[in-house]
Every structure is written in structure tokens, then in C-alpha cells.
């Protein structure tokens, strides 16, 4: 049984308990009960809630277990203090938080905020800690981050039987200028092929939880030796993403491609000659 519950229905608190009547009593089970009640109240902003268990004999092989609960007062967020970000802008961190100044405290939202910051990939470690203030119903949140490298640069060289000598270069940045933007550039060149791709993504377009991005590409390939023609592909795509829920997103991409068959030789097949010239196409993907 429980006593001291006034803020929420008693049945909701009892529903959190792991040990019920008729089950085996263990100290671990009692500890799990205490944690479950703290989490239950913490998710509703009662961070200083406490519970004291009382165990009394109730006949052979049985005990009565009573939790005396002090619900405390509901806490609100006073300040969100960000520390350790030497490069990442403050607003990039704040927009991932599920708690802001003035909000009622929630242990679930605190954990979610911590997880979202760590999922960004900008930080070696990110933590969110609660800190008491002089006001009993207000707490501060200290957001502590340790930044890590978010850029990559790769170069390569090699040889293939189709392309001959080839060289590649890739540059990517997940946190461009500390604004959380993503930039990707890829360049590849060989004796028969040239490729260039560039992409840019703004994860919070116009300050909203709505991502927008653009990709541009250009590719030229020499098929003269085997099929007597050259092929070029160029175009781009616009990408948009929006949340369906706290844990899922939908992404839509709309693109345009121009394919050009040129320098068709006299030895090319009739199928290649029929395709000579430019052809435009559009594509749409939804994930």
C-alpha cells in the first residue's frame, strides 16, 4: 500500500510498482519500486519527491509493505546554462532540448534532451544535469558538452581496367561554421570519367524543425572504345524532411536529371544512335 498521495490518483502510483501482493519480497524489488515512483513523479516535475518504505510482519512467510510518500512541489526550469561549446552555436544546442526556461520539469524530457544532443555527432560527450536554485520550485539545467571533430577529408588514387588511372577527393562537414549545417563535396576524375557532387543540408530551415537540402551532380563518361559515344548526366535534387513524431521523420526528394548522349561514332549501334541528344527526366522519392 501507499500513503501520502494527493496530486495524482493513487491507482496510477500503485500501477508503477514492480512487487504486487502475493509476489516474492526482495530488497531489489523494493529498490525497483522506489525508482519507479521517483521516475513517475519526476516525469511530472516533482524532482524532490521521496518515499520511505515500511516493512511489517503479516503472518508466517509474509510481510506488509507500505510506502509513505512526500510528493514535494512541482519544479520549473529557471535557466538553461550551456558550457563547453567553443564552436557550436548556443541555439544549435538549445533547439535540441526538450526543456526550456519556464517549462515544468520532466525527467523524461531531460533524458530525451540528453539523447538528442549525443545523437547529433557534434560532441564527444553531452550531458544535462539539474541544479537547485534559491527558489524551491525552480531548478537550473547545466548542459555540458565536449566537442569533437565533425569534418572529414579523404583523398584516394588507384587504377581500374575500365577507368585507368583515377583519383578521388571527398570533403564533408556535419557542423558547418558551428550552425549544424551539413556540407558534402565529392570529386572523382579518371582517364574516362569525371564526377562532381555537392550537397548542402539545413536541418532547421527558417528556425523550424523542418530540414531542407540541395544536391547537385555532374558526370561525364567516355564509352568511345567499346560503344563509340560519350554520356553526360547532370542535375540536382531538393530534399525536405519533417517529423512525424518524436522518434520518426519523413523525407521527400524531388529532382531533375539531364542525360546527354554525344559524339556518337559511325560504329555505334542503332540503339545508341536513336538515343543521341538530350533527354530530361524528373524523379521523386519518399522515405
PDB file of C-alpha atoms in Angstrom:
ATOM      1  CA  UNK A   1       0.000   0.000   0.000  1.00  0.00           C
ATOM      2  CA  UNK A   2       0.926   3.644  -0.302  1.00  0.00           C
ATOM      3  CA  UNK A   3       0.014   6.773   1.600  1.00  0.00           C
ATOM      4  CA  UNK A   4       0.609  10.493   1.206  1.00  0.00           C
ATOM      5  CA  UNK A   5      -0.609  10.635  -2.417  1.00  0.00           C
ATOM      6  CA  UNK A   6      -2.624  13.776  -3.164  1.00  0.00           C
ATOM      7  CA  UNK A   7      -1.517  15.166  -6.512  1.00  0.00           C
ATOM      8  CA  UNK A   8      -2.229  12.187  -8.761  1.00  0.00           C
ATOM      9  CA  UNK A   9      -4.696   9.273  -8.460  1.00  0.00           C
ATOM     10  CA  UNK A  10      -3.408   6.670  -6.037  1.00  0.00           C
ATOM     11  CA  UNK A  11      -4.071   3.925  -8.563  1.00  0.00           C
ATOM     12  CA  UNK A  12      -1.616   5.453 -11.026  1.00  0.00           C
ATOM     13  CA  UNK A  13       1.162   5.316  -8.447  1.00  0.00           C
ATOM     14  CA  UNK A  14       0.283   1.733  -7.464  1.00  0.00           C
ATOM     15  CA  UNK A  15       0.448   0.836 -11.152  1.00  0.00           C
ATOM     16  CA  UNK A  16       4.156   1.738 -11.178  1.00  0.00           C
ATOM     17  CA  UNK A  17       5.100  -0.821  -8.504  1.00  0.00           C
ATOM     18  CA  UNK A  18       7.019  -3.917  -9.551  1.00  0.00           C
ATOM     19  CA  UNK A  19       6.170  -6.016  -6.474  1.00  0.00           C
ATOM     20  CA  UNK A  20       2.487  -6.745  -6.008  1.00  0.00           C
ATOM     21  CA  UNK A  21       0.524  -8.703  -3.408  1.00  0.00           C
ATOM     22  CA  UNK A  22       1.372 -12.389  -3.466  1.00  0.00           C
ATOM     23  CA  UNK A  23       4.765 -11.938  -5.127  1.00  0.00           C
ATOM     24  CA  UNK A  24       8.158 -12.681  -3.596  1.00  0.00           C
ATOM     25  CA  UNK A  25       9.510  -9.827  -1.482  1.00  0.00           C
ATOM     26  CA  UNK A  26      13.141  -8.861  -2.151  1.00  0.00           C
ATOM     27  CA  UNK A  27      15.245  -5.811  -1.294  1.00  0.00           C
ATOM     28  CA  UNK A  28      15.957  -5.401  -5.004  1.00  0.00           C
ATOM     29  CA  UNK A  29      12.249  -5.362  -5.763  1.00  0.00           C
ATOM     30  CA  UNK A  30      11.745  -2.674  -3.144  1.00  0.00           C
ATOM     31  CA  UNK A  31      14.543  -0.625  -4.711  1.00  0.00           C
ATOM     32  CA  UNK A  32      12.921  -1.020  -8.128  1.00  0.00           C
ATOM     33  CA  UNK A  33       9.630   0.221  -6.669  1.00  0.00           C
ATOM     34  CA  UNK A  34      11.292   3.321  -5.220  1.00  0.00           C
ATOM     35  CA  UNK A  35      12.988   4.104  -8.531  1.00  0.00           C
ATOM     36  CA  UNK A  36       9.755   3.596 -10.474  1.00  0.00           C
ATOM     37  CA  UNK A  37       7.924   6.051  -8.214  1.00  0.00           C
ATOM     38  CA  UNK A  38      10.713   8.630  -8.469  1.00  0.00           C
ATOM     39  CA  UNK A  39      10.636   8.347 -12.268  1.00  0.00           C
ATOM     40  CA  UNK A  40       6.832   8.625 -12.271  1.00  0.00           C
ATOM     41  CA  UNK A  41       6.851  11.805 -10.208  1.00  0.00           C
ATOM     42  CA  UNK A  42       9.964  13.134 -11.938  1.00  0.00           C
ATOM     43  CA  UNK A  43       8.236  12.944 -15.315  1.00  0.00           C
ATOM     44  CA  UNK A  44       5.599  15.280 -13.866  1.00  0.00           C
ATOM     45  CA  UNK A  45       8.073  17.801 -12.466  1.00  0.00           C
ATOM     46  CA  UNK A  46       8.254  16.658  -8.831  1.00  0.00           C
ATOM     47  CA  UNK A  47      12.018  16.280  -8.582  1.00  0.00           C
ATOM     48  CA  UNK A  48      12.208  16.310  -4.772  1.00  0.00           C
ATOM     49  CA  UNK A  49       9.625  13.568  -4.251  1.00  0.00           C
ATOM     50  CA  UNK A  50      10.690  10.971  -1.689  1.00  0.00           C
ATOM     51  CA  UNK A  51       9.287   7.668  -0.454  1.00  0.00           C
ATOM     52  CA  UNK A  52      10.047   5.781   2.742  1.00  0.00           C
ATOM     53  CA  UNK A  53       9.235   2.043   2.859  1.00  0.00           C
ATOM     54  CA  UNK A  54       7.900   0.354   5.989  1.00  0.00           C
ATOM     55  CA  UNK A  55       8.012  -3.451   6.235  1.00  0.00           C
ATOM     56  CA  UNK A  56       5.947  -5.190   8.927  1.00  0.00           C
ATOM     57  CA  UNK A  57       5.373  -8.914   9.636  1.00  0.00           C
ATOM     58  CA  UNK A  58       1.994 -10.157   8.410  1.00  0.00           C
ATOM     59  CA  UNK A  59       1.994 -13.824   9.420  1.00  0.00           C
ATOM     60  CA  UNK A  60       4.190 -16.808   8.506  1.00  0.00           C
ATOM     61  CA  UNK A  61       6.248 -16.088   5.394  1.00  0.00           C
ATOM     62  CA  UNK A  62       4.509 -12.777   4.687  1.00  0.00           C
ATOM     63  CA  UNK A  63       5.071  -9.049   5.172  1.00  0.00           C
ATOM     64  CA  UNK A  64       3.054  -5.912   4.631  1.00  0.00           C
ATOM     65  CA  UNK A  65       4.891  -3.227   2.654  1.00  0.00           C
ATOM     66  CA  UNK A  66       3.812   0.396   2.888  1.00  0.00           C
ATOM     67  CA  UNK A  67       5.390   3.357   1.081  1.00  0.00           C
ATOM     68  CA  UNK A  68       4.992   6.758   2.744  1.00  0.00           C
ATOM     69  CA  UNK A  69       5.306   9.368   0.007  1.00  0.00           C
ATOM     70  CA  UNK A  70       6.265  13.022   0.278  1.00  0.00           C
ATOM     71  CA  UNK A  71       5.317  14.431  -3.111  1.00  0.00           C
ATOM     72  CA  UNK A  72       7.110  17.754  -2.705  1.00  0.00           C
ATOM     73  CA  UNK A  73       6.389  20.647  -5.058  1.00  0.00           C
ATOM     74  CA  UNK A  74       6.383  20.845  -8.822  1.00  0.00           C
ATOM     75  CA  UNK A  75       9.579  22.343 -10.229  1.00  0.00           C
ATOM     76  CA  UNK A  76      10.022  24.628 -13.211  1.00  0.00           C
ATOM     77  CA  UNK A  77      13.077  25.377 -15.334  1.00  0.00           C
ATOM     78  CA  UNK A  78      14.773  28.616 -14.317  1.00  0.00           C
ATOM     79  CA  UNK A  79      17.840  28.843 -16.570  1.00  0.00           C
ATOM     80  CA  UNK A  80      19.444  26.593 -19.165  1.00  0.00           C
ATOM     81  CA  UNK A  81      23.210  27.102 -18.961  1.00  0.00           C
ATOM     82  CA  UNK A  82      25.361  25.798 -21.815  1.00  0.00           C
ATOM     83  CA  UNK A  83      29.036  25.032 -21.201  1.00  0.00           C
ATOM     84  CA  UNK A  84      31.918  23.660 -23.264  1.00  0.00           C
ATOM     85  CA  UNK A  85      30.792  24.704 -26.761  1.00  0.00           C
ATOM     86  CA  UNK A  86      33.726  26.553 -28.241  1.00  0.00           C
ATOM     87  CA  UNK A  87      32.497  26.185 -31.829  1.00  0.00           C
ATOM     88  CA  UNK A  88      28.855  25.110 -31.876  1.00  0.00           C
ATOM     89  CA  UNK A  89      26.402  27.993 -31.564  1.00  0.00           C
ATOM     90  CA  UNK A  90      24.206  28.092 -28.469  1.00  0.00           C
ATOM     91  CA  UNK A  91      20.985  27.982 -30.482  1.00  0.00           C
ATOM     92  CA  UNK A  92      22.063  24.746 -32.184  1.00  0.00           C
ATOM     93  CA  UNK A  93      22.169  23.106 -28.756  1.00  0.00           C
ATOM     94  CA  UNK A  94      19.021  24.774 -27.390  1.00  0.00           C
ATOM     95  CA  UNK A  95      16.853  23.676 -30.297  1.00  0.00           C
ATOM     96  CA  UNK A  96      17.605  20.021 -29.476  1.00  0.00           C
ATOM     97  CA  UNK A  97      16.485  20.474 -25.882  1.00  0.00           C
ATOM     98  CA  UNK A  98      13.039  19.273 -24.916  1.00  0.00           C
ATOM     99  CA  UNK A  99      13.068  21.613 -21.905  1.00  0.00           C
ATOM    100  CA  UNK A 100      13.318  25.415 -21.979  1.00  0.00           C
ATOM    101  CA  UNK A 101      13.153  28.237 -19.457  1.00  0.00           C
ATOM    102  CA  UNK A 102       9.717  28.349 -17.846  1.00  0.00           C
ATOM    103  CA  UNK A 103       8.754  24.755 -18.654  1.00  0.00           C
ATOM    104  CA  UNK A 104       7.649  22.334 -15.962  1.00  0.00           C
ATOM    105  CA  UNK A 105      10.491  19.942 -15.198  1.00  0.00           C
ATOM    106  CA  UNK A 106      10.195  16.428 -16.656  1.00  0.00           C
ATOM    107  CA  UNK A 107      12.682  13.626 -16.081  1.00  0.00           C
ATOM    108  CA  UNK A 108      11.600  12.003 -19.378  1.00  0.00           C
ATOM    109  CA  UNK A 109      12.231  15.203 -21.333  1.00  0.00           C
ATOM    110  CA  UNK A 110      15.584  15.646 -19.593  1.00  0.00           C
ATOM    111  CA  UNK A 111      16.686  12.201 -20.758  1.00  0.00           C
ATOM    112  CA  UNK A 112      15.370  12.829 -24.257  1.00  0.00           C
ATOM    113  CA  UNK A 113      17.275  16.131 -24.428  1.00  0.00           C
ATOM    114  CA  UNK A 114      20.487  14.370 -23.434  1.00  0.00           C
ATOM    115  CA  UNK A 115      19.939  11.670 -26.053  1.00  0.00           C
ATOM    116  CA  UNK A 116      19.219  14.172 -28.841  1.00  0.00           C
ATOM    117  CA  UNK A 117      22.429  16.070 -28.133  1.00  0.00           C
ATOM    118  CA  UNK A 118      24.501  12.899 -28.216  1.00  0.00           C
ATOM    119  CA  UNK A 119      22.840  11.712 -31.447  1.00  0.00           C
ATOM    120  CA  UNK A 120      23.980  14.870 -33.266  1.00  0.00           C
ATOM    121  CA  UNK A 121      27.537  13.591 -33.596  1.00  0.00           C
ATOM    122  CA  UNK A 122      28.960  17.022 -32.806  1.00  0.00           C
ATOM    123  CA  UNK A 123      30.114  16.118 -29.322  1.00  0.00           C
ATOM    124  CA  UNK A 124      32.352  13.501 -27.807  1.00  0.00           C
ATOM    125  CA  UNK A 125      30.033  13.683 -24.812  1.00  0.00           C
ATOM    126  CA  UNK A 126      26.951  15.705 -23.909  1.00  0.00           C
ATOM    127  CA  UNK A 127      25.225  15.702 -20.533  1.00  0.00           C
ATOM    128  CA  UNK A 128      22.352  17.606 -18.938  1.00  0.00           C
ATOM    129  CA  UNK A 129      22.310  17.995 -15.159  1.00  0.00           C
ATOM    130  CA  UNK A 130      19.756  19.584 -12.857  1.00  0.00           C
ATOM    131  CA  UNK A 131      20.963  22.147 -10.337  1.00  0.00           C
ATOM    132  CA  UNK A 132      18.983  23.557  -7.387  1.00  0.00           C
ATOM    133  CA  UNK A 133      18.369  27.287  -7.033  1.00  0.00           C
ATOM    134  CA  UNK A 134      17.424  29.517  -4.092  1.00  0.00           C
ATOM    135  CA  UNK A 135      13.801  29.201  -5.196  1.00  0.00           C
ATOM    136  CA  UNK A 136      12.440  25.798  -4.024  1.00  0.00           C
ATOM    137  CA  UNK A 137      10.171  25.359  -7.058  1.00  0.00           C
ATOM    138  CA  UNK A 138      12.785  26.235  -9.686  1.00  0.00           C
ATOM    139  CA  UNK A 139      15.865  24.438 -10.951  1.00  0.00           C
ATOM    140  CA  UNK A 140      18.616  25.272 -13.417  1.00  0.00           C
ATOM    141  CA  UNK A 141      19.801  22.925 -16.138  1.00  0.00           C
ATOM    142  CA  UNK A 142      23.531  22.735 -16.862  1.00  0.00           C
ATOM    143  CA  UNK A 143      24.201  21.467 -20.389  1.00  0.00           C
ATOM    144  CA  UNK A 144      27.817  20.320 -20.580  1.00  0.00           C
ATOM    145  CA  UNK A 145      29.292  19.329 -23.929  1.00  0.00           C
ATOM    146  CA  UNK A 146      32.721  18.258 -25.121  1.00  0.00           C
ATOM    147  CA  UNK A 147      33.145  18.969 -28.799  1.00  0.00           C
ATOM    148  CA  UNK A 148      34.789  16.656 -31.306  1.00  0.00           C
ATOM    149  CA  UNK A 149      35.884  16.876 -34.910  1.00  0.00           C
ATOM    150  CA  UNK A 150      32.916  16.947 -37.288  1.00  0.00           C
ATOM    151  CA  UNK A 151      34.779  17.221 -40.594  1.00  0.00           C
ATOM    152  CA  UNK A 152      36.282  14.561 -42.818  1.00  0.00           C
ATOM    153  CA  UNK A 153      38.702  14.803 -45.737  1.00  0.00           C
ATOM    154  CA  UNK A 154      39.604  11.777 -47.814  1.00  0.00           C
ATOM    155  CA  UNK A 155      41.739  11.504 -50.932  1.00  0.00           C
ATOM    156  CA  UNK A 156      42.491   8.417 -52.937  1.00  0.00           C
ATOM    157  CA  UNK A 157      44.202   7.198 -56.068  1.00  0.00           C
ATOM    158  CA  UNK A 158      44.152   3.937 -57.939  1.00  0.00           C
ATOM    159  CA  UNK A 159      43.820   2.089 -61.192  1.00  0.00           C
ATOM    160  CA  UNK A 160      40.982   0.095 -62.730  1.00  0.00           C
ATOM    161  CA  UNK A 161      40.697  -1.780 -66.015  1.00  0.00           C
ATOM    162  CA  UNK A 162      37.741   0.400 -67.047  1.00  0.00           C
ATOM    163  CA  UNK A 163      38.775   3.855 -65.836  1.00  0.00           C
ATOM    164  CA  UNK A 164      42.541   3.539 -65.934  1.00  0.00           C
ATOM    165  CA  UNK A 165      44.269   5.882 -63.506  1.00  0.00           C
ATOM    166  CA  UNK A 166      41.835   7.556 -61.150  1.00  0.00           C
ATOM    167  CA  UNK A 167      41.814   9.990 -58.242  1.00  0.00           C
ATOM    168  CA  UNK A 168      39.098  10.892 -55.749  1.00  0.00           C
ATOM    169  CA  UNK A 169      38.596  13.550 -53.101  1.00  0.00           C
ATOM    170  CA  UNK A 170      35.804  13.767 -50.522  1.00  0.00           C
ATOM    171  CA  UNK A 171      35.169  16.608 -48.089  1.00  0.00           C
ATOM    172  CA  UNK A 172      32.312  16.568 -45.590  1.00  0.00           C
ATOM    173  CA  UNK A 173      31.354  18.691 -42.602  1.00  0.00           C
ATOM    174  CA  UNK A 174      28.468  17.830 -40.251  1.00  0.00           C
ATOM    175  CA  UNK A 175      28.536  21.101 -38.299  1.00  0.00           C
ATOM    176  CA  UNK A 176      29.430  23.781 -40.828  1.00  0.00           C
ATOM    177  CA  UNK A 177      30.511  27.025 -39.124  1.00  0.00           C
ATOM    178  CA  UNK A 178      29.046  25.681 -35.899  1.00  0.00           C
ATOM    179  CA  UNK A 179      25.498  26.134 -37.269  1.00  0.00           C
ATOM    180  CA  UNK A 180      24.636  22.441 -37.522  1.00  0.00           C
ATOM    181  CA  UNK A 181      24.540  22.573 -41.322  1.00  0.00           C
ATOM    182  CA  UNK A 182      25.893  19.690 -43.406  1.00  0.00           C
ATOM    183  CA  UNK A 183      28.129  20.129 -46.460  1.00  0.00           C
ATOM    184  CA  UNK A 184      29.422  17.357 -48.732  1.00  0.00           C
ATOM    185  CA  UNK A 185      31.676  17.695 -51.767  1.00  0.00           C
ATOM    186  CA  UNK A 186      32.964  14.779 -53.826  1.00  0.00           C
ATOM    187  CA  UNK A 187      35.196  14.895 -56.884  1.00  0.00           C
ATOM    188  CA  UNK A 188      36.471  11.956 -58.933  1.00  0.00           C
ATOM    189  CA  UNK A 189      38.486  12.020 -62.132  1.00  0.00           C
ATOM    190  CA  UNK A 190      39.974   9.299 -64.293  1.00  0.00           C
ATOM    191  CA  UNK A 191      41.067   8.785 -67.873  1.00  0.00           C
ATOM    192  CA  UNK A 192      37.475   8.008 -68.887  1.00  0.00           C
ATOM    193  CA  UNK A 193      35.232   9.555 -66.294  1.00  0.00           C
ATOM    194  CA  UNK A 194      34.732  12.770 -64.339  1.00  0.00           C
ATOM    195  CA  UNK A 195      32.274  13.112 -61.437  1.00  0.00           C
ATOM    196  CA  UNK A 196      31.357  16.041 -59.244  1.00  0.00           C
ATOM    197  CA  UNK A 197      28.773  16.045 -56.449  1.00  0.00           C
ATOM    198  CA  UNK A 198      27.946  18.709 -53.881  1.00  0.00           C
ATOM    199  CA  UNK A 199      25.274  18.706 -51.205  1.00  0.00           C
ATOM    200  CA  UNK A 200      24.065  21.101 -48.527  1.00  0.00           C
ATOM    201  CA  UNK A 201      21.528  20.495 -45.734  1.00  0.00           C
ATOM    202  CA  UNK A 202      19.951  22.944 -43.305  1.00  0.00           C
ATOM    203  CA  UNK A 203      18.420  20.808 -40.515  1.00  0.00           C
ATOM    204  CA  UNK A 204      16.228  23.629 -39.148  1.00  0.00           C
ATOM    205  CA  UNK A 205      15.025  25.595 -42.153  1.00  0.00           C
ATOM    206  CA  UNK A 206      13.917  29.110 -41.126  1.00  0.00           C
ATOM    207  CA  UNK A 207      14.258  28.128 -37.491  1.00  0.00           C
ATOM    208  CA  UNK A 208      11.652  25.351 -37.690  1.00  0.00           C
ATOM    209  CA  UNK A 209      12.022  21.595 -37.180  1.00  0.00           C
ATOM    210  CA  UNK A 210      11.941  21.193 -40.957  1.00  0.00           C
ATOM    211  CA  UNK A 211      15.064  20.206 -42.877  1.00  0.00           C
ATOM    212  CA  UNK A 212      15.845  21.410 -46.381  1.00  0.00           C
ATOM    213  CA  UNK A 213      18.718  20.464 -48.630  1.00  0.00           C
ATOM    214  CA  UNK A 214      20.023  20.576 -52.166  1.00  0.00           C
ATOM    215  CA  UNK A 215      22.214  18.194 -54.180  1.00  0.00           C
ATOM    216  CA  UNK A 216      23.939  18.975 -57.469  1.00  0.00           C
ATOM    217  CA  UNK A 217      25.767  16.489 -59.664  1.00  0.00           C
ATOM    218  CA  UNK A 218      27.629  16.342 -62.956  1.00  0.00           C
ATOM    219  CA  UNK A 219      29.081  13.206 -64.532  1.00  0.00           C
ATOM    220  CA  UNK A 220      30.774  12.609 -67.875  1.00  0.00           C
ATOM    221  CA  UNK A 221      31.805   9.167 -69.113  1.00  0.00           C
ATOM    222  CA  UNK A 222      33.713   8.170 -72.249  1.00  0.00           C
ATOM    223  CA  UNK A 223      32.378   4.988 -73.891  1.00  0.00           C
ATOM    224  CA  UNK A 224      34.174   5.526 -77.201  1.00  0.00           C
ATOM    225  CA  UNK A 225      36.359   2.429 -77.023  1.00  0.00           C
ATOM    226  CA  UNK A 226      33.527  -0.068 -76.619  1.00  0.00           C
ATOM    227  CA  UNK A 227      30.384   1.707 -77.883  1.00  0.00           C
ATOM    228  CA  UNK A 228      31.504   4.855 -79.784  1.00  0.00           C
ATOM    229  CA  UNK A 229      29.698   7.513 -77.712  1.00  0.00           C
ATOM    230  CA  UNK A 230      30.009   9.789 -74.695  1.00  0.00           C
ATOM    231  CA  UNK A 231      27.406  10.148 -71.969  1.00  0.00           C
ATOM    232  CA  UNK A 232      26.820  13.033 -69.618  1.00  0.00           C
ATOM    233  CA  UNK A 233      24.494  13.285 -66.619  1.00  0.00           C
ATOM    234  CA  UNK A 234      23.819  16.499 -64.788  1.00  0.00           C
ATOM    235  CA  UNK A 235      21.090  17.721 -62.492  1.00  0.00           C
ATOM    236  CA  UNK A 236      20.086  18.237 -58.932  1.00  0.00           C
ATOM    237  CA  UNK A 237      17.553  17.493 -56.239  1.00  0.00           C
ATOM    238  CA  UNK A 238      15.754  19.303 -53.465  1.00  0.00           C
ATOM    239  CA  UNK A 239      15.296  17.440 -50.191  1.00  0.00           C
ATOM    240  CA  UNK A 240      12.839  18.132 -47.381  1.00  0.00           C
ATOM    241  CA  UNK A 241      12.314  16.387 -44.061  1.00  0.00           C
ATOM    242  CA  UNK A 242       9.776  16.837 -41.309  1.00  0.00           C
ATOM    243  CA  UNK A 243       8.929  14.976 -38.089  1.00  0.00           C
ATOM    244  CA  UNK A 244       6.016  12.557 -37.919  1.00  0.00           C
ATOM    245  CA  UNK A 245       6.553  12.025 -34.201  1.00  0.00           C
ATOM    246  CA  UNK A 246       9.268  12.492 -31.607  1.00  0.00           C
ATOM    247  CA  UNK A 247      11.130   9.466 -32.980  1.00  0.00           C
ATOM    248  CA  UNK A 248      10.274   9.311 -36.694  1.00  0.00           C
ATOM    249  CA  UNK A 249      10.743  11.607 -39.683  1.00  0.00           C
ATOM    250  CA  UNK A 250       9.597  11.640 -43.277  1.00  0.00           C
ATOM    251  CA  UNK A 251      11.937  12.705 -46.092  1.00  0.00           C
ATOM    252  CA  UNK A 252      10.908  13.750 -49.581  1.00  0.00           C
ATOM    253  CA  UNK A 253      13.266  14.343 -52.503  1.00  0.00           C
ATOM    254  CA  UNK A 254      12.379  15.913 -55.850  1.00  0.00           C
ATOM    255  CA  UNK A 255      14.996  16.022 -58.565  1.00  0.00           C
ATOM    256  CA  UNK A 256      15.813  16.746 -62.200  1.00  0.00           C
ATOM    257  CA  UNK A 257      18.283  14.935 -64.433  1.00  0.00           C
ATOM    258  CA  UNK A 258      19.539  15.743 -67.935  1.00  0.00           C
ATOM    259  CA  UNK A 259      21.156  12.885 -69.834  1.00  0.00           C
ATOM    260  CA  UNK A 260      23.129  13.686 -72.963  1.00  0.00           C
ATOM    261  CA  UNK A 261      24.431  11.182 -75.495  1.00  0.00           C
ATOM    262  CA  UNK A 262      27.030  12.847 -77.725  1.00  0.00           C
ATOM    263  CA  UNK A 263      29.967  12.240 -80.069  1.00  0.00           C
ATOM    264  CA  UNK A 264      28.252   9.164 -81.469  1.00  0.00           C
ATOM    265  CA  UNK A 265      30.600   7.446 -83.896  1.00  0.00           C
ATOM    266  CA  UNK A 266      29.767   5.677 -87.127  1.00  0.00           C
ATOM    267  CA  UNK A 267      30.410   2.324 -85.463  1.00  0.00           C
ATOM    268  CA  UNK A 268      27.809   2.882 -82.724  1.00  0.00           C
ATOM    269  CA  UNK A 269      24.789   0.591 -82.589  1.00  0.00           C
ATOM    270  CA  UNK A 270      21.403   1.721 -83.868  1.00  0.00           C
ATOM    271  CA  UNK A 271      20.147   1.833 -80.273  1.00  0.00           C
ATOM    272  CA  UNK A 272      22.836   4.353 -79.315  1.00  0.00           C
ATOM    273  CA  UNK A 273      22.188   6.451 -82.438  1.00  0.00           C
ATOM    274  CA  UNK A 274      18.491   6.501 -81.607  1.00  0.00           C
ATOM    275  CA  UNK A 275      19.258   7.892 -78.124  1.00  0.00           C
ATOM    276  CA  UNK A 276      21.633  10.620 -79.342  1.00  0.00           C
ATOM    277  CA  UNK A 277      20.858  14.043 -77.925  1.00  0.00           C
ATOM    278  CA  UNK A 278      19.398  15.330 -74.666  1.00  0.00           C
ATOM    279  CA  UNK A 279      16.765  13.699 -72.513  1.00  0.00           C
ATOM    280  CA  UNK A 280      15.218  15.306 -69.434  1.00  0.00           C
ATOM    281  CA  UNK A 281      13.659  13.394 -66.551  1.00  0.00           C
ATOM    282  CA  UNK A 282      12.372  14.093 -63.060  1.00  0.00           C
ATOM    283  CA  UNK A 283      12.291  11.802 -60.044  1.00  0.00           C
ATOM    284  CA  UNK A 284      10.565  11.766 -56.694  1.00  0.00           C
ATOM    285  CA  UNK A 285      11.351   9.695 -53.627  1.00  0.00           C
ATOM    286  CA  UNK A 286       9.588   9.461 -50.280  1.00  0.00           C
ATOM    287  CA  UNK A 287      11.189   7.709 -47.281  1.00  0.00           C
TER     288      UNK A 287
END
